[in-house]
Structures are given as structure tokens and as C-alpha cells.
Coordinates of C-alpha atoms and ligand atoms in Angstrom, one line a residue:
M1 CA 27.3 21.7 25.2
R2 CA 24.8 24.3 26.4
V3 CA 21.1 24.0 25.6
L4 CA 18.1 26.4 25.9
G5 CA 15.0 24.3 26.7
I6 CA 11.4 25.4 26.1
E7 CA 8.3 23.7 27.6
S8 CA 4.8 24.8 26.5
S9 CA 2.8 21.6 26.1
C10 CA 0.0 22.5 28.5
D11 CA -0.5 25.3 31.0
E12 CA 3.0 26.2 32.1
T13 CA 5.4 28.3 30.0
A14 CA 8.9 27.3 31.1
V15 CA 12.4 28.0 29.9
A16 CA 15.8 26.8 31.2
V17 CA 19.5 26.6 30.3
Y18 CA 21.4 23.4 30.9
D19 CA 25.1 22.9 30.4
D20 CA 26.6 19.4 30.2
S21 CA 29.6 20.2 32.3
R22 CA 28.1 22.8 34.7
G23 CA 24.6 21.4 35.1
L24 CA 21.5 23.5 35.3
L25 CA 22.3 27.2 34.9
S26 CA 18.8 28.8 35.1
H27 CA 15.1 27.9 35.0
R28 CA 12.1 30.2 34.7
L29 CA 8.4 29.3 34.7
H30 CA 5.1 31.0 34.4
S31 CA 2.1 29.0 35.5
Q32 CA -1.3 29.8 33.9
V33 CA -3.2 28.0 36.7
T34 CA -5.1 31.0 38.0
M35 CA -6.1 32.0 34.4
H36 CA -7.7 28.5 33.8
Q37 CA -9.2 28.1 37.3
A38 CA -12.4 30.0 36.5
Y39 CA -13.2 27.3 33.9
G40 CA -12.4 24.3 36.0
G41 CA -9.7 23.1 33.6
V42 CA -7.3 24.2 30.9
V43 CA -8.8 26.1 28.0
P44 CA -6.5 25.3 25.1
E45 CA -7.0 28.5 23.1
L46 CA -6.2 30.7 26.2
A47 CA -3.2 28.5 26.9
S48 CA -1.7 29.0 23.4
R49 CA -2.2 32.8 23.5
D50 CA -0.6 33.1 26.9
H51 CA 2.5 31.0 25.8
V52 CA 2.9 33.6 22.9
R53 CA 2.9 36.4 25.5
R54 CA 5.3 34.8 28.0
L55 CA 7.9 33.0 26.0
L56 CA 10.2 35.8 24.9
P57 CA 10.4 37.5 28.3
L58 CA 11.1 34.1 30.0
V59 CA 13.9 33.4 27.5
R60 CA 15.5 36.8 28.2
E61 CA 15.3 36.1 32.0
A62 CA 16.6 32.6 31.7
L63 CA 19.6 33.7 29.6
A64 CA 20.4 36.6 32.0
E65 CA 20.2 34.3 35.1
A66 CA 22.5 31.9 33.3
G67 CA 24.9 34.7 32.5
S68 CA 24.6 33.5 28.9
D69 CA 23.7 35.0 25.6
E70 CA 22.8 33.4 22.3
S71 CA 26.5 33.1 21.3
S72 CA 27.1 30.5 24.1
I73 CA 24.0 28.5 23.4
D74 CA 24.8 25.4 21.2
G75 CA 21.2 24.3 20.5
L76 CA 17.5 24.7 21.4
A77 CA 15.3 21.9 22.7
Y78 CA 11.5 22.3 22.9
T79 CA 8.6 20.0 23.8
A80 CA 7.2 18.6 20.5
G81 CA 4.4 16.4 22.1
P82 CA 2.3 14.9 23.4
G83 CA 0.1 17.8 24.6
L84 CA -2.3 20.5 23.5
I85 CA -1.6 21.0 19.8
G86 CA -2.0 24.8 19.8
A87 CA 0.3 25.2 22.8
L88 CA 2.9 22.8 21.2
L89 CA 2.8 24.7 17.9
V90 CA 3.5 28.0 19.7
G91 CA 6.6 26.4 21.4
E92 CA 7.8 24.8 18.2
G93 CA 7.3 27.9 16.1
F94 CA 9.0 30.1 18.7
A95 CA 12.0 27.7 19.2
T96 CA 12.6 27.0 15.5
A97 CA 12.4 30.8 14.6
L98 CA 14.9 31.5 17.4
A99 CA 17.1 28.7 16.2
V100 CA 17.1 30.0 12.6
S101 CA 17.9 33.6 13.7
W102 CA 20.7 32.4 16.0
G103 CA 22.0 29.9 13.4
K104 CA 21.7 27.0 15.9
P105 CA 19.9 23.6 15.7
A106 CA 16.5 23.0 17.3
L107 CA 15.4 19.6 18.6
G108 CA 11.9 18.4 19.4
I109 CA 11.7 16.5 22.7
H110 CA 9.0 14.0 23.9
H111 CA 7.4 15.5 27.0
L112 CA 7.5 12.2 28.9
E113 CA 11.1 11.6 28.1
G114 CA 11.7 15.0 29.8
H115 CA 9.8 13.8 32.9
L116 CA 11.5 10.5 33.2
L117 CA 15.0 12.1 32.8
A118 CA 14.2 14.8 35.4
P119 CA 15.8 12.9 38.3
L120 CA 19.1 13.4 36.4
L121 CA 18.9 17.1 37.4
E122 CA 19.6 16.1 41.0
P123 CA 22.8 15.2 42.8
N124 CA 23.3 11.4 42.8
P125 CA 21.3 10.8 39.7
P126 CA 20.2 7.3 38.7
A127 CA 22.4 5.3 36.2
F128 CA 20.7 3.5 33.4
P129 CA 19.0 1.1 33.3
F130 CA 16.1 1.8 35.6
L131 CA 12.3 1.4 36.1
A132 CA 10.3 4.6 35.8
L133 CA 6.8 5.3 37.2
L134 CA 5.5 8.2 35.2
V135 CA 2.5 9.7 36.9
S136 CA 1.2 13.0 35.5
G137 CA -2.1 14.7 34.7
G138 CA -2.3 13.0 31.3
H139 CA -0.3 9.8 31.7
T140 CA 0.3 6.8 34.0
Q141 CA 2.9 4.4 32.8
L142 CA 5.5 2.0 34.0
V143 CA 8.5 2.3 31.7
D144 CA 11.6 0.0 31.4
V145 CA 14.3 2.5 30.6
A146 CA 17.4 0.8 29.1
G147 CA 19.1 4.0 28.1
L148 CA 18.5 7.4 26.4
G149 CA 15.6 6.9 23.9
Q150 CA 15.3 3.1 24.8
Y151 CA 11.9 3.0 26.5
R152 CA 9.6 0.0 26.8
I153 CA 6.1 0.5 28.2
L154 CA 5.4 -2.3 30.7
G155 CA 2.0 -1.1 31.8
E156 CA -0.3 1.9 31.6
T157 CA -3.7 3.2 32.6
L158 CA -6.7 1.9 30.7
D159 CA -8.7 5.0 31.4
D160 CA -7.9 8.0 33.6
A161 CA -4.4 9.0 34.5
A162 CA -3.5 9.1 38.2
G163 CA -3.3 12.9 38.2
E164 CA -6.6 13.2 36.3
A165 CA -8.2 11.0 39.0
F166 CA -6.8 13.2 41.7
D167 CA -8.1 16.3 39.9
K168 CA -11.6 14.9 39.3
T169 CA -11.9 13.7 42.9
A170 CA -10.6 17.0 44.2
K171 CA -13.4 18.7 42.2
L172 CA -16.0 16.5 43.9
L173 CA -14.5 17.6 47.2
G174 CA -14.9 21.3 46.3
L175 CA -11.3 22.0 45.6
P176 CA -10.1 24.3 42.8
Y177 CA -8.4 22.9 39.6
P178 CA -5.9 21.3 39.5
G179 CA -6.7 19.8 42.9
G180 CA -4.0 17.0 43.3
A181 CA -1.8 18.9 45.7
A182 CA -4.8 20.4 47.6
L183 CA -6.4 16.9 47.9
A184 CA -3.1 15.6 49.4
S185 CA -3.1 18.4 52.0
L186 CA -6.7 17.8 52.9
A187 CA -5.9 14.0 53.3
Q188 CA -3.3 14.8 55.9
G189 CA -6.1 15.8 58.3
G190 CA -8.3 12.8 57.3
R191 CA -8.6 9.4 59.1
S192 CA -7.3 6.2 57.6
G193 CA -9.8 3.4 57.2
V194 CA -13.0 5.4 57.4
F195 CA -13.5 5.0 53.7
N196 CA -12.0 1.9 52.1
F197 CA -11.9 2.5 48.4
P198 CA -11.2 -0.3 45.9
R199 CA -7.6 -1.0 44.8
P200 CA -8.2 -1.2 41.1
M201 CA -6.6 -4.0 39.1
L202 CA -4.6 -5.4 42.0
D203 CA -6.6 -8.7 41.9
R204 CA -5.3 -9.3 38.4
P205 CA -1.8 -10.1 37.1
G206 CA -0.1 -7.5 34.9
L207 CA 1.1 -3.9 35.2
D208 CA -1.8 -1.9 33.8
F209 CA -3.8 0.6 35.9
S210 CA -7.4 1.8 36.0
F211 CA -8.5 4.9 38.0
S212 CA -11.8 6.0 36.7
G213 CA -13.7 3.7 39.1
L214 CA -12.1 5.3 42.1
K215 CA -13.6 8.7 41.2
T216 CA -17.0 7.0 41.0
A217 CA -16.4 5.3 44.3
A218 CA -15.7 8.8 45.9
L219 CA -18.8 10.1 44.3
V220 CA -20.9 7.3 45.8
A221 CA -19.2 7.8 49.2
L222 CA -20.2 11.4 49.3
R223 CA -23.8 10.9 48.2
G224 CA -26.2 12.1 50.9
R225 CA -23.5 13.2 53.3
D226 CA -22.4 16.6 54.7
L227 CA -19.4 17.3 52.5
S228 CA -17.6 19.4 55.1
A229 CA -17.9 16.5 57.7
V230 CA -16.4 13.8 55.5
R231 CA -14.2 15.4 52.8
A232 CA -10.9 15.0 54.7
D233 CA -11.6 11.3 55.4
V234 CA -12.7 10.7 51.7
A235 CA -9.5 12.5 50.5
R236 CA -7.4 10.2 52.8
G237 CA -9.2 7.0 51.6
F238 CA -8.8 8.1 48.0
E239 CA -5.2 9.0 48.3
E240 CA -4.4 5.7 50.1
A241 CA -6.1 3.7 47.3
V242 CA -4.2 5.4 44.5
V243 CA -0.9 5.2 46.4
E244 CA -1.3 1.5 47.3
T245 CA -2.2 0.7 43.7
L246 CA 0.7 2.5 42.2
A247 CA 3.1 1.1 44.9
E248 CA 2.0 -2.6 44.4
K249 CA 2.5 -2.3 40.6
C250 CA 5.9 -0.8 41.1
R251 CA 6.8 -3.8 43.4
R252 CA 5.6 -6.2 40.7
A253 CA 7.5 -4.4 38.0
L254 CA 10.8 -4.3 40.0
R255 CA 10.5 -8.0 40.6
H256 CA 9.6 -8.7 36.9
T257 CA 12.4 -6.6 35.4
G258 CA 15.0 -7.2 38.1
H259 CA 15.9 -3.5 38.1
Q260 CA 17.6 -2.1 41.2
R261 CA 16.6 1.5 40.6
L262 CA 13.1 3.0 40.6
V263 CA 12.5 6.6 39.3
I264 CA 9.3 8.5 40.1
A265 CA 8.5 11.3 37.7
G266 CA 5.5 13.5 36.7
G267 CA 3.3 15.8 38.8
V268 CA 1.8 13.1 41.0
G269 CA 5.5 12.2 41.9
A270 CA 5.3 15.2 44.1
N271 CA 2.9 13.3 46.4
R272 CA 4.5 12.8 49.8
R273 CA 2.6 9.7 50.7
L274 CA 3.5 8.0 47.4
R275 CA 7.2 8.8 47.9
E276 CA 7.1 7.4 51.4
R277 CA 5.3 4.2 50.4
L278 CA 7.7 3.6 47.4
A279 CA 10.7 4.3 49.7
E280 CA 9.4 1.4 52.0
I281 CA 9.1 -0.9 49.0
V282 CA 12.5 -0.3 47.6
R283 CA 14.0 -0.7 51.0
D284 CA 12.4 -4.1 51.3
M285 CA 13.8 -5.1 47.9
N286 CA 17.3 -3.6 48.4
A287 CA 16.7 -1.2 45.5
Q288 CA 17.1 2.6 45.3
L289 CA 14.5 5.3 44.8
Y290 CA 15.1 8.5 42.8
F291 CA 12.8 11.4 42.3
P292 CA 13.3 15.0 41.2
R293 CA 12.7 18.0 43.6
T294 CA 9.0 18.9 43.6
E295 CA 9.3 21.8 41.1
F296 CA 10.8 19.4 38.6
C297 CA 8.1 16.8 39.1
T298 CA 5.5 19.0 37.5
D299 CA 6.1 20.6 34.1
N300 CA 9.2 22.6 33.7
G301 CA 11.8 23.7 31.2
A302 CA 14.8 22.2 33.0
M303 CA 13.8 18.6 32.1
I304 CA 13.5 19.6 28.4
A305 CA 16.9 21.4 28.4
L306 CA 18.5 18.4 30.0
A307 CA 16.9 15.9 27.6
G308 CA 18.0 18.1 24.7
C309 CA 21.5 18.4 26.0
L310 CA 21.8 14.6 26.4
R311 CA 20.4 14.0 22.9
F312 CA 22.6 16.7 21.2
A313 CA 25.7 15.3 23.1
A314 CA 24.9 11.7 22.0
G315 CA 24.1 12.7 18.4
K316 CA 20.6 11.3 18.9
L317 CA 18.9 13.9 16.8
H318 CA 15.8 12.1 15.7
G319 CA 13.8 15.2 16.4
L320 CA 15.5 17.6 14.1
G321 CA 13.0 19.1 11.7
M322 CA 10.0 17.2 13.2
S323 CA 6.6 18.8 13.7
A324 CA 4.6 19.0 16.9
R325 CA 2.1 16.3 17.6
A326 CA -0.7 16.0 20.1
N327 CA -0.4 12.2 20.4
W328 CA 3.0 10.5 20.5
E329 CA 3.8 7.1 22.0
L330 CA 6.8 7.1 24.2
G331 CA 7.6 3.5 23.2
A332 CA 7.8 4.6 19.6
I333 CA 10.2 7.5 20.1
G334 CA 13.4 5.7 19.1
V335 CA 17.0 6.9 19.6
Ligands
LIG1 O1 3.4 16.4 35.1 P1 2.3 17.5 35.3 O2 2.8 18.8 35.8 O3 1.5 17.8 34.0 C1 1.3 16.8 33.0 O4 2.1 16.6 32.2 O5 0.1 16.3 33.2 O6 1.3 16.8 36.3 C2 0.2 17.5 36.8 C3 -0.7 16.6 37.7 C4 -2.0 17.2 38.1 O7 -3.0 16.3 37.9 C5 -1.8 17.5 39.6 O8 -3.1 17.5 40.3 C6 -0.9 16.4 40.0 O9 0.0 16.3 38.9 N1 -0.3 16.7 41.3 C7 -0.4 16.0 42.4 C8 0.4 16.6 43.4 N2 1.0 17.7 42.8 C9 0.6 17.7 41.5 N3 -1.2 14.9 42.6 C10 -1.1 14.3 43.9 N4 -0.4 14.8 44.9 C11 0.4 16.0 44.7 N5 1.1 16.4 45.7
LIG2 ZN1 4.0 16.8 32.3

């Protein structure tokens, strides 16, 4: 089974070829980040237009790199949601048109299913079942993953996603959008304990998160101070608060589910301090930690090609003929 995967849910256009016996054969990505930076965030209309421009050349490159052509592709998989509706429609229109002209099936994939299966692209992939911490720009969820398509949401953010909190706080610190990775680098030079930000929701039972208060705490901490003198310490304090909150909820969820495997996925999963802290927690609990390489933590086509390949191979074709949707609950995805 060989699948061409297409991701276009936000501001990355990405294409990959995944083969169930040979693994990942190619992956190509164009990031629109510099185009949106002038506006301080993603402009949906510009994103859609750029996906239109980039998709076909990226497909050609991905096929050439895989040493493949359309005759060896068995199916197409594309991100059907959640995401920006215009951007999703471009990907869906493109993928289904290509599928019709090649005489192959096209399958719509849930973007978060792609993220949480991404560690399966790596050597020593996790076996099912596992606990997944999904931390991206749009979502923060703890998911009980029983098998392909069997997802139970154990907890989620009540307001901002972790990545969104990183990006908003980065903006307060004068960093360009999206500022998560830049804030993490700034934090490396900051001192621990100078700013002690709250650890939201840790004083309550349960597995939900809330990050909007942290951004406000950072705003208050910066008020009346010389930004250049304190920004590294604020970045450090903020990062420690987010990491400690995510880590404690993972510890609770591992204990609650009895799972022995923890997967980190999504863009914030690239955060080094988060990985280190979760590694300590799983070590203490005799569990195992899995995460994709950094480029597969953030949006990419490889995770969509892989998810498509697994679904085609298992005959789990719920997405055939579906239409793109901006909102789509992971727990309602079905098999
Ligand atoms: O998964 P992703 O590429 O897109 C969504 O589906 O949202 O995640 C992007 C998010 C952004 O908020 C970005 O700032 C954050 O991931 N991010 C990071 C790091 N690298 C990316 N946050 C913290 N530390 C990082 N190293
Ligand atoms: Zn994503």
C-alpha cells in the first residue's frame, strides 16, 4: 500500500509518500510563516491562495524524491479538518481532483489523528494502546488511544491551547509570530525562579487545562519594567509554568489509565524542556516516552500519508467522500 499524503489545514503546505512496507519515501513542505509574519498571525485568505500555488509543484517533487509516479500510488490522503476552512477546501479539492484523474481513492484524515500517529514514523514506534498529549497551536488534549480511530478525550484546554499561549506571550516579549520556538530559546538564557507564574488547574482534580491566565500573568509581570532586562527571565518562568502543568497532568493521566506508553505530539511537542520533564516522569513510573522528530511535531505531510496508509490498509475508510470541516471533534471520528 502506497499513499500520497497532503496537509494544508493552516500555514504549511506539505506533501509526502508513505509505503506500508518501506516506510516514509519522501516528504516536502513549504512554510508560509514569513508571508504571515507581517500581520502577526495567519491570514486565512492568503493561506488558501498560497496552498493553491504550492500544491502541484510539491506533489511533483515528493513523487520524484520517492522514485514514484501515479501508477504506484494506491490512494490519496488529505487533511479534512479541523483547520481553516478555505485552506482545507483547497487541499480537499486538489486531492479529490487528483484522485479522480488518477483513478485512485481519496480519504479525508483528521489533522489531530495525524499528529498523534506521527511517532509511528520513527524507529521503535509505540504499540497501541497509549496515552497521547496533543499540544499544538490550536489544541491541547490528553487522549486515551486504544487503537486506530479509537480515541477518548480525557482532558482538554478550557481556553487557550498551549501553543497559542506560547505565541501570545512571545508577542508580549517582542518576538515574531509564531513565537513558541523563539520563546523557548530566549528562556534558555533566563533564570529560574525570578518570576513564579501560576500552575493553572493543578490545585483541582481532573485532566483539563487552562492557559489564558498565564499570558495575563506575563503581561502583569512585564508592566512598568524594562523589557530587555526581564524578557529572558519572564520567558523562563512562563515556559516552566506551562511545562510543569502539562507534565503533572500527564502523570495523573498515566496513573488514571494505567498506560505504560506516553506519546507527545503537536508543535509544542518540539519543546526541549517539556520532553526532558516528561522523560523524568515516565522514568519514575516505569513507562516509556515516544515523540516524533522535531519536523514531524509541527504540521507535515508525512503524518497524513501515514494515517491514510494505516486506514486504507485496515479498511477504515470512514472519510471516503467526506467534505472538509473547520470544526471536528477527535473523539467523534470513529473507525
Ligand atoms: O502542530 P502545529 O505545527 O500547528 C497546529 O496544528 O497548531 O503547532 C504549532 C505551535 C505554535 O503555537 C508554535 O509556537 C508551537 O507549536 N511550537 C513551540 C515550539 N515549536 C513550535 N512551542 C514551544 N516550544 C517549541 N520549541
Ligand atoms: Zn497541527
